[in-house]
GROMACS .gro file of C-alpha atoms in nm:
model
  210
    1VAL     CA    1   0.663  -0.234   0.493
    2LEU     CA    2   0.849  -0.578   0.408
    3CYS     CA    3   0.603  -0.820   0.287
    4THR     CA    4   0.671  -1.224   0.217
    5LEU     CA    5   0.481  -1.338  -0.074
    6PRO     CA    6   0.499  -1.713  -0.056
    7ALA     CA    7   0.163  -1.765  -0.231
    8LEU     CA    8   0.248  -1.542  -0.552
    9VAL     CA    9   0.558  -1.742  -0.667
   10ASP     CA   10   0.682  -2.087  -0.666
   11ALA     CA   11   0.782  -2.199  -0.315
   12GLY     CA   12   1.137  -2.212  -0.388
   13ASP     CA   13   1.161  -1.854  -0.532
   14ALA     CA   14   0.953  -1.697  -0.246
   15ARG     CA   15   1.112  -1.394  -0.083
   16ASP     CA   16   1.055  -1.080   0.078
   17VAL     CA   17   0.983  -0.759  -0.099
   18VAL     CA   18   0.950  -0.402   0.032
   19GLY     CA   19   0.668  -0.173  -0.037
   20MET     CA   20   0.448   0.106   0.080
   21LEU     CA   21   0.078   0.088   0.218
   22TYR     CA   22  -0.167   0.352   0.063
   23PRO     CA   23  -0.519   0.384   0.143
   24ALA     CA   24  -0.746   0.277  -0.151
   25PRO     CA   25  -0.879   0.597  -0.337
   26GLU     CA   26  -1.237   0.686  -0.248
   27GLY     CA   27  -1.479   0.492  -0.449
   28TRP     CA   28  -1.249   0.214  -0.534
   29ALA     CA   29  -1.434  -0.037  -0.328
   30ALA     CA   30  -1.781  -0.161  -0.413
   31PRO     CA   31  -2.083  -0.030  -0.197
   32ASP     CA   32  -2.071  -0.362   0.028
   33GLY     CA   33  -1.726  -0.294   0.120
   34ASN     CA   34  -1.554  -0.541  -0.117
   35PRO     CA   35  -1.304  -0.455  -0.366
   36PRO     CA   36  -1.430  -0.422  -0.736
   37ASP     CA   37  -1.483  -0.682  -0.963
   38VAL     CA   38  -1.163  -0.788  -1.096
   39ALA     CA   39  -1.259  -0.843  -1.451
   40LYS     CA   40  -1.426  -0.544  -1.547
   41ASP     CA   41  -1.405  -0.254  -1.276
   42ASP     CA   42  -1.060  -0.267  -1.151
   43LYS     CA   43  -0.865  -0.031  -1.364
   44HIS     CA   44  -0.550  -0.061  -1.133
   45GLN     CA   45  -0.472  -0.402  -1.320
   46ASP     CA   46  -0.349  -0.206  -1.618
   47LEU     CA   47  -0.115   0.040  -1.420
   48TRP     CA   48   0.200   0.133  -1.602
   49ASN     CA   49   0.055  -0.045  -1.939
   50THR     CA   50   0.152  -0.369  -1.794
   51LYS     CA   51  -0.117  -0.628  -1.699
   52GLN     CA   52  -0.135  -0.688  -1.353
   53LYS     CA   53  -0.307  -0.930  -1.104
   54ARG     CA   54  -0.451  -0.825  -0.770
   55HIS     CA   55  -0.381  -1.031  -0.493
   56GLU     CA   56  -0.510  -1.023  -0.122
   57LEU     CA   57  -0.222  -1.020   0.145
   58GLN     CA   58  -0.270  -1.140   0.516
   59ALA     CA   59  -0.154  -0.933   0.820
   60GLY     CA   60   0.069  -1.217   0.901
   61GLN     CA   61   0.260  -1.149   0.576
   62LEU     CA   62   0.359  -0.814   0.679
   63THR     CA   63   0.661  -0.660   0.880
   64MET     CA   64   0.647  -0.303   0.972
   65LEU     CA   65   1.004  -0.135   0.915
   66ASN     CA   66   0.936   0.088   1.217
   67SER     CA   67   0.791  -0.053   1.534
   68TRP     CA   68   0.535   0.240   1.570
   69MET     CA   69   0.364   0.215   1.251
   70GLN     CA   70   0.076  -0.003   1.246
   71VAL     CA   71  -0.190  -0.138   1.004
   72PRO     CA   72  -0.542  -0.033   1.093
   73GLU     CA   73  -0.735  -0.323   1.251
   74ASN     CA   74  -0.974  -0.514   1.016
   75SER     CA   75  -0.803  -0.371   0.697
   76ARG     CA   76  -0.792  -0.536   0.384
   77ILE     CA   77  -0.457  -0.524   0.203
   78PHE     CA   78  -0.422  -0.583  -0.162
   79THR     CA   79  -0.119  -0.599  -0.407
   80PHE     CA   80  -0.089  -0.576  -0.762
   81VAL     CA   81   0.182  -0.806  -0.948
   82CYS     CA   82   0.300  -0.780  -1.287
   83VAL     CA   83   0.172  -1.089  -1.495
   84GLU     CA   84   0.443  -1.126  -1.732
   85PRO     CA   85   0.750  -0.925  -1.613
   86LYS     CA   86   1.017  -0.871  -1.885
   87THR     CA   87   1.366  -0.823  -1.861
   88PRO     CA   88   1.535  -0.480  -1.971
   89THR     CA   89   1.615  -0.427  -2.334
   90PHE     CA   90   1.757  -0.164  -2.525
   91GLY     CA   91   1.430  -0.041  -2.622
   92HIS     CA   92   1.284  -0.067  -2.280
   93PRO     CA   93   1.588   0.003  -2.044
   94ILE     CA   94   1.586   0.075  -1.679
   95SER     CA   95   1.539   0.462  -1.633
   96GLN     CA   96   1.764   0.630  -1.378
   97GLN     CA   97   1.525   0.910  -1.392
   98VAL     CA   98   1.241   0.705  -1.307
   99LEU     CA   99   1.435   0.507  -1.046
  100ASP     CA  100   1.549   0.849  -0.886
  101MET     CA  101   1.173   0.927  -0.846
  102LEU     CA  102   1.095   0.625  -0.663
  103LEU     CA  103   1.390   0.650  -0.426
  104LEU     CA  104   1.328   1.012  -0.358
  105GLU     CA  105   0.958   0.914  -0.237
  106ALA     CA  106   1.084   0.644  -0.027
  107LEU     CA  107   1.362   0.879   0.130
  108GLU     CA  108   1.105   1.142   0.183
  109SER     CA  109   0.843   0.912   0.313
  110VAL     CA  110   1.004   0.674   0.541
  111GLY     CA  111   1.398   0.716   0.504
  112GLU     CA  112   1.732   0.579   0.380
  113ASP     CA  113   1.690   0.248   0.524
  114PHE     CA  114   1.377   0.210   0.310
  115CYS     CA  115   1.576   0.294   0.015
  116LYS     CA  116   1.827   0.035   0.078
  117GLU     CA  117   1.566  -0.230   0.140
  118PHE     CA  118   1.390  -0.125  -0.187
  119VAL     CA  119   1.733  -0.162  -0.398
  120ASP     CA  120   1.805  -0.485  -0.206
  121SER     CA  121   1.456  -0.659  -0.285
  122THR     CA  122   1.416  -0.530  -0.640
  123THR     CA  123   1.533  -0.765  -0.927
  124GLY     CA  124   1.619  -0.727  -1.308
  125TRP     CA  125   1.950  -0.514  -1.282
  126VAL     CA  126   2.115  -0.750  -1.485
  127ASN     CA  127   1.991  -1.011  -1.721
  128PRO     CA  128   2.043  -1.371  -1.720
  129ASP     CA  129   2.303  -1.335  -2.015
  130GLY     CA  130   2.492  -1.083  -1.804
  131SER     CA  131   2.371  -0.771  -2.024
  132CYS     CA  132   2.281  -0.452  -1.853
  133PHE     CA  133   2.050  -0.189  -2.004
  134TRP     CA  134   2.057   0.087  -1.762
  135PHE     CA  135   2.016   0.448  -1.913
  136ASN     CA  136   2.132   0.741  -1.719
  137ASP     CA  137   1.865   0.961  -1.832
  138ARG     CA  138   1.897   1.226  -1.547
  139LYS     CA  139   1.831   1.602  -1.629
  140LEU     CA  140   2.194   1.718  -1.688
  141PRO     CA  141   2.318   1.351  -1.579
  142ARG     CA  142   2.680   1.492  -1.556
  143ARG     CA  143   2.570   1.734  -1.304
  144PRO     CA  144   2.293   1.574  -1.102
  145TRP     CA  145   2.316   1.793  -0.805
  146LEU     CA  146   2.135   2.053  -1.006
  147ALA     CA  147   1.805   1.865  -0.981
  148LEU     CA  148   1.858   1.625  -0.699
  149GLY     CA  149   2.081   1.812  -0.468
  150GLY     CA  150   2.289   1.600  -0.264
  151ASN     CA  151   2.039   1.309  -0.283
  152TYR     CA  152   2.191   1.184  -0.593
  153LYS     CA  153   2.475   1.090  -0.377
  154ILE     CA  154   2.263   0.893  -0.137
  155PHE     CA  155   2.107   0.716  -0.434
  156ASP     CA  156   2.451   0.611  -0.597
  157ARG     CA  157   2.611   0.508  -0.282
  158ILE     CA  158   2.326   0.283  -0.226
  159LEU     CA  159   2.310   0.114  -0.561
  160LEU     CA  160   2.694   0.098  -0.546
  161GLU     CA  161   2.714  -0.059  -0.193
  162THR     CA  162   2.428  -0.298  -0.195
  163THR     CA  163   2.540  -0.657  -0.099
  164SER     CA  164   2.212  -0.800  -0.266
  165ASP     CA  165   2.267  -1.106  -0.464
  166THR     CA  166   2.006  -0.958  -0.722
  167MET     CA  167   2.265  -0.695  -0.782
  168PRO     CA  168   2.619  -0.797  -0.867
  169ARG     CA  169   2.914  -0.587  -0.736
  170GLY     CA  170   3.012  -0.301  -0.959
  171THR     CA  171   2.653  -0.319  -1.158
  172LEU     CA  172   2.619   0.062  -1.135
  173TYR     CA  173   2.929   0.121  -1.340
  174LYS     CA  174   2.720  -0.042  -1.610
  175ARG     CA  175   2.476   0.253  -1.614
  176ARG     CA  176   2.543   0.441  -1.933
  177LEU     CA  177   2.498   0.808  -2.048
  178ALA     CA  178   2.310   0.871  -2.369
  179GLU     CA  179   2.585   0.842  -2.612
  180GLU     CA  180   2.717   0.521  -2.426
  181PHE     CA  181   2.401   0.376  -2.417
  182ALA     CA  182   2.320   0.431  -2.799
  183ALA     CA  183   2.641   0.212  -2.853
  184LEU     CA  184   2.460  -0.097  -2.700
  185ASN     CA  185   2.206  -0.089  -2.998
  186PRO     CA  186   2.270  -0.424  -3.160
  187GLY     CA  187   2.404  -0.347  -3.520
  188HIS     CA  188   2.420   0.035  -3.471
  189GLU     CA  189   2.718   0.228  -3.516
  190HIS     CA  190   2.701   0.541  -3.309
  191ASP     CA  191   2.906   0.875  -3.418
  192PRO     CA  192   3.047   1.015  -3.073
  193ALA     CA  193   3.061   1.340  -3.257
  194SER     CA  194   2.672   1.334  -3.315
  195PRO     CA  195   2.410   1.400  -3.071
  196THR     CA  196   2.203   1.099  -2.943
  197ASP     CA  197   1.834   1.069  -3.011
  198ALA     CA  198   1.688   0.878  -2.731
  199SER     CA  199   1.346   0.994  -2.780
  200HIS     CA  200   1.216   0.650  -2.912
  201ILE     CA  201   1.326   0.461  -2.612
  202ARG     CA  202   1.037   0.336  -2.400
  203PHE     CA  203   1.162   0.301  -2.030
  204PHE     CA  204   1.154  -0.022  -1.826
  205GLY     CA  205   1.057  -0.033  -1.465
  206LEU     CA  206   1.222  -0.245  -1.244
  207ALA     CA  207   1.095  -0.588  -1.175
  208HIS     CA  208   0.979  -0.475  -0.843
  209GLU     CA  209   0.642  -0.611  -0.681
  210HIS     CA  210   0.483  -0.344  -0.495
   0.00000   0.00000   0.00000
């Protein structure tokens, strides 16, 4: 589903984002059918250890990607938006492994077009100063087909060929393997002959509104 969120951002920054609709888990709503109290009962606001703010969407803000899909009549739709999104850093990079997980779910649930929309409507690939902290932490990253099969080609092609203004052309080439990524650490001289310990790195999800 494509969703326009003009009420959640400044008018000049309003844009479409792509996301998936899921039924609320059993017991999420209050007995009267209303959503849980925001202040004390809605644990969804702390997803991913990042403070979220809940907003209710109107049906007119949604465009289904496939014409045969419909939102059930009288449904109430909520989204959670990160309150204080931060740009990637060396300590909180974009994780290719997490990105693969998201794109794989999108590919299997809806299809390749959905993956393209996800990439095109996501921001945060490159920081305002031009720096890029994108860590290729795939299992056996030099042989990604062993874990992802041919899907890694689909994902990398989408990332390489996107024409979105949020990802400058060639950004994929800034994705780094462990030993390359370690060299981005300010003030750190990495010995290429020594193994890289990336266990301390906390992975930063993309600044994508779901």
